[in-house]
Short mmCIF file of C-alpha atoms in Angstrom, two decimals:
data_model
loop_
_atom_site.label_atom_id
_atom_site.label_comp_id
_atom_site.label_asym_id
_atom_site.label_seq_id
_atom_site.Cartn_x
_atom_site.Cartn_y
_atom_site.Cartn_z
CA MET A 55 16.10 -3.03 -28.50
CA GLY A 56 17.10 -4.02 -32.04
CA ASN A 57 16.82 -1.34 -34.72
CA HIS A 58 14.05 0.46 -32.88
CA ARG A 59 14.46 3.88 -31.38
CA SER A 60 14.93 4.16 -27.63
CA TYR A 61 12.65 6.29 -25.48
CA LEU A 62 12.61 7.13 -21.79
CA CYS A 63 9.54 8.17 -19.83
CA ILE A 64 10.61 9.62 -16.47
CA ASP A 65 8.12 10.37 -13.71
CA LEU A 66 8.89 12.15 -10.41
CA LYS A 67 7.38 9.96 -7.68
CA SER A 68 4.48 11.58 -5.80
CA PHE A 69 6.02 14.85 -6.91
CA TYR A 70 4.18 17.42 -4.77
CA ALA A 71 4.47 15.21 -1.68
CA SER A 72 8.15 14.55 -2.35
CA VAL A 73 8.86 18.28 -2.63
CA GLU A 74 7.11 18.95 0.68
CA CYS A 75 9.14 16.18 2.33
CA ARG A 76 12.43 17.56 1.04
CA GLU A 77 11.51 21.07 2.18
CA ARG A 78 11.09 19.61 5.68
CA GLY A 79 14.31 17.60 5.52
CA LEU A 80 12.35 14.32 5.43
CA ASP A 81 12.75 11.19 3.30
CA PRO A 82 10.04 11.25 0.57
CA LEU A 83 9.96 7.44 0.46
CA LYS A 84 9.49 6.96 4.22
CA THR A 85 7.45 9.97 5.36
CA LYS A 86 3.65 9.78 5.67
CA LEU A 87 2.46 13.05 4.11
CA VAL A 88 -0.44 14.35 2.03
CA VAL A 89 -0.69 17.60 0.10
CA ALA A 90 -4.14 19.07 0.71
CA ASP A 91 -5.60 22.46 1.58
CA PRO A 92 -6.66 22.31 5.26
CA GLU A 93 -8.90 25.35 4.82
CA ARG A 94 -11.22 23.41 2.53
CA THR A 95 -13.63 20.72 3.66
CA GLU A 96 -12.72 17.14 4.53
CA LYS A 97 -14.12 16.22 1.10
CA THR A 98 -11.13 17.97 -0.48
CA ILE A 99 -9.16 15.73 -2.84
CA CYS A 100 -5.52 15.26 -1.85
CA LEU A 101 -3.21 16.61 -4.56
CA ALA A 102 -0.54 14.09 -3.64
CA VAL A 103 0.03 11.20 -1.24
CA SER A 104 3.55 10.11 -0.28
CA PRO A 105 4.71 6.57 -1.21
CA ALA A 106 4.77 5.58 2.48
CA LEU A 107 1.04 6.30 2.78
CA LYS A 108 0.30 4.59 -0.53
CA ALA A 109 2.03 1.49 0.82
CA LEU A 110 -0.54 1.51 3.64
CA GLY A 111 -3.40 1.45 1.14
CA VAL A 112 -4.16 5.17 0.86
CA ALA A 113 -5.20 6.01 -2.71
CA SER A 114 -3.15 8.61 -4.56
CA ARG A 115 -6.12 10.92 -5.25
CA CYS A 116 -8.26 10.19 -2.20
CA ARG A 117 -10.34 12.67 -0.25
CA VAL A 118 -9.08 13.74 3.16
CA PHE A 119 -11.91 11.96 5.04
CA GLU A 120 -10.99 8.67 3.32
CA ILE A 121 -7.60 8.51 5.05
CA PRO A 122 -7.93 6.10 8.03
CA GLU A 123 -8.14 8.04 11.30
CA HIS A 124 -5.58 5.85 13.05
CA LEU A 125 -2.80 6.92 10.66
CA ASP A 126 -0.45 9.63 11.85
CA TYR A 127 0.54 11.82 8.90
CA ILE A 128 1.56 15.35 7.93
CA THR A 129 -0.82 17.60 6.00
CA ALA A 130 1.02 20.06 3.76
CA PRO A 131 -0.88 22.99 2.16
CA PRO A 132 -0.28 23.22 -1.61
CA ARG A 133 2.55 25.48 -2.78
CA MET A 134 2.21 25.41 -6.55
CA GLN A 135 4.93 27.97 -7.28
CA LEU A 136 7.40 25.88 -5.29
CA TYR A 137 6.52 22.78 -7.33
CA ILE A 138 6.95 24.73 -10.57
CA ASP A 139 10.38 25.91 -9.39
CA TYR A 140 11.46 22.35 -8.56
CA SER A 141 10.14 21.12 -11.92
CA ALA A 142 12.12 23.81 -13.75
CA GLU A 143 15.27 22.88 -11.85
CA ILE A 144 14.83 19.22 -12.73
CA TYR A 145 14.18 20.06 -16.38
CA GLY A 146 17.53 21.88 -16.29
CA ILE A 147 19.14 18.62 -15.16
CA TYR A 148 17.54 16.78 -18.08
CA LEU A 149 19.02 19.36 -20.45
CA GLN A 150 22.50 18.49 -19.20
CA TYR A 151 22.01 15.10 -20.88
CA ILE A 152 19.45 15.52 -23.67
CA ALA A 153 18.71 18.45 -26.03
CA LYS A 154 15.32 20.11 -25.66
CA GLU A 155 14.40 19.00 -29.20
CA ASP A 156 14.41 15.42 -27.92
CA ILE A 157 12.40 16.08 -24.74
CA HIS A 158 8.62 16.35 -24.54
CA VAL A 159 7.26 17.72 -21.26
CA TYR A 160 4.12 15.67 -20.67
CA SER A 161 3.23 17.24 -17.31
CA ILE A 162 4.85 19.08 -14.42
CA ASP A 163 6.32 15.79 -13.17
CA GLU A 164 6.69 13.63 -16.28
CA VAL A 165 8.71 13.80 -19.51
CA PHE A 166 9.39 11.70 -22.59
CA MET A 167 12.90 11.60 -24.09
CA ASP A 168 14.15 10.20 -27.38
CA VAL A 169 17.64 9.05 -26.37
CA THR A 170 18.46 7.02 -29.49
CA ASP A 171 21.19 9.34 -30.76
CA TYR A 172 22.83 9.76 -27.34
CA LEU A 173 23.56 6.16 -26.42
CA GLN A 174 26.71 5.79 -28.47
CA MET A 175 28.07 9.08 -27.15
CA TYR A 176 27.46 8.09 -23.53
CA ARG A 177 28.44 4.46 -24.20
CA MET A 178 25.36 3.28 -22.35
CA ASP A 179 22.13 1.54 -23.21
CA ALA A 180 18.85 3.36 -22.60
CA GLU A 181 18.24 1.66 -19.27
CA GLU A 182 21.65 2.71 -17.96
CA LEU A 183 21.18 6.30 -19.15
CA GLY A 184 17.78 6.48 -17.48
CA GLY A 185 19.34 5.30 -14.23
CA VAL A 186 22.10 7.94 -14.41
CA ILE A 187 19.59 10.75 -15.01
CA MET A 188 17.36 9.57 -12.15
CA SER A 189 20.36 9.39 -9.80
CA ASP A 190 21.44 12.90 -10.75
CA VAL A 191 17.94 14.27 -10.10
CA LEU A 192 17.88 12.57 -6.69
CA GLU A 193 21.35 13.83 -5.78
CA GLN A 194 20.71 17.44 -6.80
CA THR A 195 17.10 17.86 -5.65
CA GLY A 196 16.29 14.94 -3.34
CA ILE A 197 13.32 13.97 -5.52
CA PRO A 198 13.02 10.23 -6.37
CA ALA A 199 11.92 9.21 -9.85
CA ALA A 200 10.84 6.18 -11.84
CA CYS A 201 11.65 5.41 -15.49
CA GLY A 202 10.11 3.44 -18.31
CA VAL A 203 12.27 2.46 -21.29
CA GLY A 204 10.62 1.51 -24.57
CA SER A 205 11.22 0.99 -28.26
CA ASN A 206 8.40 3.49 -28.84
CA LEU A 207 6.66 6.18 -26.82
CA TYR A 208 3.75 3.97 -25.81
CA LEU A 209 5.94 1.15 -24.55
CA ALA A 210 8.05 3.58 -22.51
CA LYS A 211 4.86 4.85 -20.88
CA ALA A 212 3.51 1.33 -20.24
CA ALA A 213 6.83 0.28 -18.73
CA LEU A 214 6.69 3.27 -16.38
CA ASP A 215 3.03 3.04 -15.38
CA ILE A 216 2.75 -0.71 -14.85
CA LEU A 217 6.18 -2.27 -14.33
CA ALA A 218 8.66 0.28 -12.97
CA LYS A 219 6.83 0.72 -9.66
CA HIS A 220 7.47 -2.96 -8.86
CA THR A 221 11.22 -3.06 -9.59
CA PRO A 222 13.89 -2.33 -6.93
CA ASP A 223 15.59 0.35 -9.06
CA ARG A 224 12.25 1.75 -10.35
CA ILE A 225 13.27 1.16 -14.00
CA ALA A 226 11.50 -1.17 -16.46
CA VAL A 227 12.13 -1.96 -20.12
CA LEU A 228 9.70 -3.02 -22.87
CA ASP A 229 9.88 -3.82 -26.54
CA GLU A 230 6.96 -5.29 -28.53
CA GLU A 231 7.85 -8.93 -27.80
CA ARG A 232 8.43 -8.33 -24.09
CA TYR A 233 5.22 -6.27 -23.91
CA ARG A 234 3.14 -9.13 -25.28
CA ARG A 235 4.83 -11.62 -22.97
CA LEU A 236 4.47 -9.58 -19.78
CA LEU A 237 1.40 -7.40 -20.24
CA TRP A 238 -0.98 -9.05 -22.69
CA LYS A 239 -2.84 -10.80 -19.88
CA TYR A 240 -2.44 -7.96 -17.36
CA MET A 241 -5.54 -6.52 -15.69
CA PRO A 242 -7.11 -4.04 -15.21
CA LEU A 243 -7.10 -2.39 -18.62
CA THR A 244 -7.47 1.03 -16.98
CA ASP A 245 -3.81 0.85 -15.93
CA PHE A 246 -2.84 1.25 -19.58
CA TRP A 247 -2.26 4.70 -21.02
CA ARG A 248 -5.36 6.28 -22.62
CA ILE A 249 -7.80 3.60 -21.46
CA GLY A 250 -10.30 5.16 -19.08
CA ALA A 251 -13.08 3.55 -17.09
CA GLY A 252 -15.64 4.21 -19.85
CA THR A 253 -13.54 2.54 -22.55
CA ALA A 254 -12.81 -0.45 -20.30
CA ALA A 255 -16.51 -0.85 -19.43
CA ARG A 256 -17.54 -0.85 -23.11
CA LEU A 257 -14.91 -3.48 -23.89
CA GLU A 258 -15.93 -5.64 -20.95
CA LYS A 259 -19.52 -5.76 -22.24
CA HIS A 260 -18.09 -7.70 -25.17
CA GLY A 261 -15.95 -9.96 -22.99
CA ILE A 262 -12.71 -8.04 -23.61
CA ARG A 263 -10.68 -7.57 -20.41
CA THR A 264 -7.02 -7.76 -21.49
CA MET A 265 -4.81 -6.29 -24.18
CA GLU A 266 -4.45 -9.74 -25.73
CA GLU A 267 -8.23 -9.93 -26.10
CA VAL A 268 -8.22 -6.45 -27.67
CA ALA A 269 -5.54 -7.58 -30.14
CA ARG A 270 -7.51 -10.74 -31.02
CA ALA A 271 -10.90 -8.99 -31.20
CA ASP A 272 -12.89 -8.38 -34.38
CA GLU A 273 -11.59 -5.02 -35.66
CA ASN A 274 -15.00 -4.18 -37.14
CA LEU A 275 -16.47 -4.44 -33.63
CA LEU A 276 -13.80 -2.12 -32.23
CA TYR A 277 -14.41 0.45 -34.97
CA ARG A 278 -18.15 0.32 -34.31
CA LEU A 279 -17.50 0.91 -30.60
CA PHE A 280 -14.82 3.61 -30.83
CA GLY A 281 -14.75 4.98 -34.36
CA ILE A 282 -11.37 6.24 -35.53
CA ASN A 283 -10.01 5.90 -31.96
CA ALA A 284 -10.09 2.12 -32.47
CA GLU A 285 -6.99 2.47 -34.65
CA LEU A 286 -4.93 3.71 -31.70
CA LEU A 287 -6.41 1.09 -29.38
CA ILE A 288 -5.49 -1.73 -31.79
CA ASP A 289 -1.96 -0.43 -32.27
CA HIS A 290 -1.44 -0.18 -28.52
CA ALA A 291 -2.83 -3.67 -27.97
CA TRP A 292 0.00 -4.98 -30.16
CA GLY A 293 2.55 -2.66 -28.53
CA ARG A 294 2.83 -0.43 -31.59
CA GLU A 295 3.03 3.38 -31.71
CA THR A 296 3.63 5.30 -34.94
CA ALA A 297 4.12 8.76 -33.39
CA THR A 298 7.71 9.86 -32.82
CA MET A 299 9.30 12.75 -30.93
CA ALA A 300 9.68 14.57 -34.25
CA ASP A 301 5.93 14.20 -34.84
CA ILE A 302 5.18 15.70 -31.41
CA LYS A 303 7.51 18.65 -31.97
CA SER A 304 6.10 19.42 -35.42
CA TYR A 305 2.42 19.05 -34.50
CA GLN A 306 0.26 22.12 -35.10
CA PRO A 307 -3.41 21.90 -34.01
CA LYS A 308 -5.98 22.85 -36.64
CA ALA A 309 -8.04 24.85 -34.16
CA HIS A 310 -6.97 26.86 -31.13
CA SER A 311 -8.84 27.76 -27.97
CA ILE A 312 -8.13 28.94 -24.45
CA SER A 313 -10.28 28.26 -21.42
CA SER A 314 -10.69 28.82 -17.72
CA GLY A 315 -12.71 26.98 -15.12
CA GLN A 316 -13.41 26.91 -11.42
CA VAL A 317 -15.32 24.78 -8.97
CA MET A 318 -16.92 26.65 -6.09
CA SER A 319 -16.69 25.34 -2.52
CA HIS A 320 -20.37 26.24 -2.10
CA ASP A 321 -23.44 26.71 -4.26
CA VAL A 322 -24.02 30.17 -5.73
CA ASP A 323 -27.16 31.79 -7.06
CA PHE A 324 -27.85 33.19 -10.52
CA ALA A 325 -26.56 36.69 -9.72
CA GLY A 326 -23.42 35.32 -8.09
CA GLY A 327 -22.76 33.11 -11.08
CA ARG A 328 -23.20 36.07 -13.41
CA LEU A 329 -20.48 37.96 -11.52
CA ILE A 330 -18.16 34.95 -11.68
CA ILE A 331 -18.58 34.65 -15.46
CA LYS A 332 -18.01 38.38 -15.83
CA GLU A 333 -14.72 38.12 -13.92
CA MET A 334 -13.61 35.02 -15.79
CA ALA A 335 -14.31 36.62 -19.18
CA ASP A 336 -12.35 39.68 -18.10
CA LEU A 337 -9.29 37.68 -16.98
CA LEU A 338 -9.31 35.48 -20.06
CA SER A 339 -9.56 38.56 -22.31
CA LEU A 340 -6.45 39.91 -20.61
CA GLU A 341 -4.73 36.62 -21.40
CA LEU A 342 -5.60 37.14 -25.06
CA VAL A 343 -3.95 40.55 -25.01
CA GLY A 344 -0.85 39.17 -23.32
CA LYS A 345 -0.49 36.50 -26.00
CA HIS A 346 -1.40 38.82 -28.91
CA LEU A 347 -4.49 36.77 -29.75
CA ILE A 348 -8.14 37.37 -30.59
CA THR A 349 -11.30 35.25 -30.51
CA ASP A 350 -14.61 35.24 -32.36
CA SER A 351 -16.64 32.85 -30.16
CA VAL A 352 -17.35 32.23 -26.48
CA MET A 353 -18.53 28.91 -25.03
CA LEU A 354 -19.92 28.48 -21.50
CA HIS A 355 -20.41 25.23 -19.58
CA ILE A 356 -22.01 25.68 -16.17
CA SER A 357 -22.97 22.83 -13.86
CA TYR A 358 -25.78 23.12 -11.35
CA SER A 359 -25.62 22.08 -7.70
CA SER A 360 -25.46 18.33 -7.12
CA ARG A 361 -28.81 18.59 -5.33
CA TYR A 362 -30.47 18.83 -8.78
CA GLN A 363 -30.81 15.99 -11.26
CA THR A 364 -30.39 18.19 -14.32
CA LYS A 365 -27.94 18.60 -17.15
CA ALA A 366 -25.36 21.38 -17.14
CA ALA A 367 -26.08 24.62 -18.99
CA HIS A 368 -24.06 24.74 -22.20
CA GLY A 369 -23.92 27.08 -25.15
CA THR A 370 -21.84 29.10 -27.61
CA ILE A 371 -22.17 32.64 -28.90
CA ARG A 372 -20.49 34.18 -31.94
CA LEU A 373 -19.04 37.68 -31.73
CA PRO A 374 -19.62 40.17 -34.59
CA ALA A 375 -15.86 40.30 -35.15
CA ALA A 376 -12.81 38.64 -33.59
CA THR A 377 -11.44 40.71 -30.73
CA SER A 378 -9.57 40.78 -27.42
CA SER A 379 -11.71 43.58 -26.02
CA ALA A 380 -12.82 42.64 -22.49
CA ARG A 381 -15.76 45.02 -22.75
CA ARG A 382 -17.13 43.32 -25.85
CA ILE A 383 -16.35 39.79 -24.76
CA ILE A 384 -17.97 40.32 -21.34
CA THR A 385 -21.10 41.74 -22.99
CA TYR A 386 -21.60 38.68 -25.18
CA SER A 387 -20.59 36.23 -22.44
CA LEU A 388 -23.32 37.62 -20.18
CA GLN A 389 -25.85 37.48 -23.01
CA LEU A 390 -25.06 33.80 -23.39
CA TYR A 391 -25.18 33.25 -19.62
CA ASP A 392 -28.63 34.85 -19.35
CA ARG A 393 -29.87 32.71 -22.22
CA ILE A 394 -28.73 29.26 -21.06
CA VAL A 395 -28.75 29.35 -17.24
CA ASP A 396 -31.88 28.64 -15.18
CA PRO A 397 -32.13 31.58 -12.73
CA ALA A 398 -34.07 29.47 -10.22
CA LEU A 399 -31.25 26.96 -9.66
CA GLN A 400 -28.02 27.08 -7.66
CA LEU A 401 -24.69 26.74 -9.49
CA ARG A 402 -21.41 25.00 -8.66
CA ARG A 403 -18.98 24.69 -11.62
CA PHE A 404 -18.06 27.31 -14.20
CA SER A 405 -16.11 27.00 -17.43
CA ILE A 406 -15.55 29.56 -20.17
CA THR A 407 -13.76 28.89 -23.45
CA PHE A 408 -12.71 31.26 -26.22
CA LEU A 409 -12.94 29.42 -29.55
CA HIS A 410 -11.27 30.03 -32.92
CA VAL A 411 -8.38 31.87 -31.30
CA THR A 412 -6.08 33.47 -33.89
CA ASP A 413 -3.20 35.91 -34.12
CA ALA A 414 -4.18 39.51 -33.34
CA ALA A 415 -2.46 40.60 -36.55
CA TYR A 416 -5.59 39.42 -38.37
CA GLU A 417 -8.01 41.49 -36.28
CA GLN A 418 -10.75 43.27 -38.21
CA TYR A 419 -13.27 45.76 -36.89
CA GLY A 420 -16.99 45.09 -37.02
CA LEU A 421 -19.40 47.29 -38.91
CA PHE A 422 -20.51 49.15 -35.76
CA ASP A 423 -17.14 49.19 -33.96
CA GLU A 424 -15.47 52.44 -33.00
CA PRO A 425 -11.77 51.80 -33.71
CA SER A 426 -10.50 54.62 -31.49
CA GLU A 427 -12.42 53.28 -28.46
CA LEU A 428 -11.16 49.74 -29.01
CA GLU A 429 -7.59 51.00 -29.37
CA LYS A 430 -7.94 52.97 -26.14
CA GLU A 431 -9.17 49.88 -24.29
CA HIS A 432 -6.38 47.78 -25.80
CA LYS A 433 -3.74 50.21 -24.51
CA MET A 434 -5.35 50.14 -21.08
CA GLN A 435 -5.30 46.32 -21.06
CA LYS A 436 -1.60 46.29 -21.99
CA THR A 437 -0.85 48.77 -19.21
CA MET A 438 -2.71 46.59 -16.70
CA LEU A 439 -0.70 43.57 -17.83
CA ALA A 440 2.59 45.40 -17.39
CA ILE A 441 1.66 46.48 -13.85
CA LYS A 442 0.49 42.99 -12.90
CA GLN A 443 3.66 41.41 -14.27
CA LYS A 444 5.81 43.78 -12.21
CA TYR A 445 3.85 44.04 -8.97
CA GLY A 446 1.62 40.96 -8.88
CA ARG A 447 -1.71 39.89 -10.32
CA ASN A 448 -3.70 41.72 -7.63
CA ALA A 449 -1.83 44.99 -8.14
CA VAL A 450 -4.65 46.26 -10.38
CA LEU A 451 -8.27 45.40 -9.69
CA LYS A 452 -11.66 46.43 -11.02
CA GLY A 453 -14.71 47.40 -9.02
CA MET A 454 -16.41 44.08 -9.74
CA ASN A 455 -13.49 42.25 -8.11
CA LEU A 456 -14.42 43.87 -4.78
CA GLU A 457 -18.08 42.88 -4.89
CA LYS A 458 -19.45 40.23 -2.54
CA GLY A 459 -19.02 36.82 -4.12
CA ALA A 460 -16.20 37.89 -6.46
CA THR A 461 -13.43 35.33 -6.84
CA THR A 462 -10.67 37.07 -8.83
CA ILE A 463 -8.57 38.24 -5.87
CA GLU A 464 -8.42 34.74 -4.39
CA ARG A 465 -7.85 33.08 -7.78
CA ASN A 466 -4.97 35.47 -8.47
CA ARG A 467 -3.27 33.97 -5.44
CA GLN A 468 -3.57 30.50 -6.95
CA ILE A 469 -1.91 28.46 -9.68
CA GLY A 470 -4.07 25.89 -11.40
CA GLY A 471 -6.83 26.48 -8.84
CA HIS A 472 -4.54 25.71 -5.89
CA ARG A 473 -2.51 27.80 -3.49
CA SER A 474 0.63 29.23 -5.07
CA GLY A 475 2.39 29.27 -1.70
CA THR A 476 3.58 32.85 -2.26
CA ASP A 477 2.28 36.13 -0.95
CA GLU A 478 1.76 38.91 -3.48
#
């Protein structure tokens, strides 16, 4: 790898499906299994598909009805808490080899590692170290993994996503020269990190279908098409990546926000949607309190039923003063909802975002605020949090949570919108 740094990108293969196989004493690489909620409709998207089913042509994020009827397979309901526990255990294995300062957790089943300073100590090259870590994970947890090795973060990811799946040991190595030799003519472009279908389609309109053609393209054209993002695209086309692990660890976003969203299994009317937004604003306000944060703006994005050919309702409202008060935030969230949503149409998707989130130490009261009332509510919110943390998220409920069409009780049993697999 020359004088370059050495990075690993390790991915746990079909993670949720592999966990469910191991819990059943089955081989994750040979068992036909999908992770999907059987209580939802056949249009439900599978959260994971085992490698054995993928080998038969089943897409990794297919809908249940798309799986061929002649296939005999196991359907496993999601158990998100179990997957989190496995992920934490595996992260503990990583820490036996690499310090946390040199690990970036990219997702629940994927990490980047800067292993440059460990190779001499272990007397291994990066490929060998990746293999040892993968073997240890498999031995201790039964979860198979794949690994990309690269002279920068991007090449490690490209090696994992495109090459490692086709090697017997599920490890692939790239540096800039090898990248250009093996992947410059590779198609489709959407297999490369950070190139989505929209980006690929815009490039194809100009006859650009490979990374080599991106690298050889007129840079002025690319900047006209993608603005500042063209800089990253050009670097990646040549196999370059300037960001390092140190850059990731030191990054501080200029603006902070927190959000929550949900997709209903059925259409809801205006009144039902109003209740959902009220509950979501309440829960997200409680999250602010738990993290000692405040917000001064609320943004809503609400999609109508697919039966309508109309744009989603979208808008932002500014609060008189930054706060974590659920009472105040709910009031303004509902004002915004009433203003932007068409009461005659059915609704399907809901998203609420608190913008300009800052530390609660900088909280100031508005001109018409009653400090004693806000302090009283804040103490009540903290008490609710303490009870929920000790006895479960449904240990304390509000009257609105018991109304017809309320979703909080069910959502409190979920993690990331899916079953937690635990009973509170």
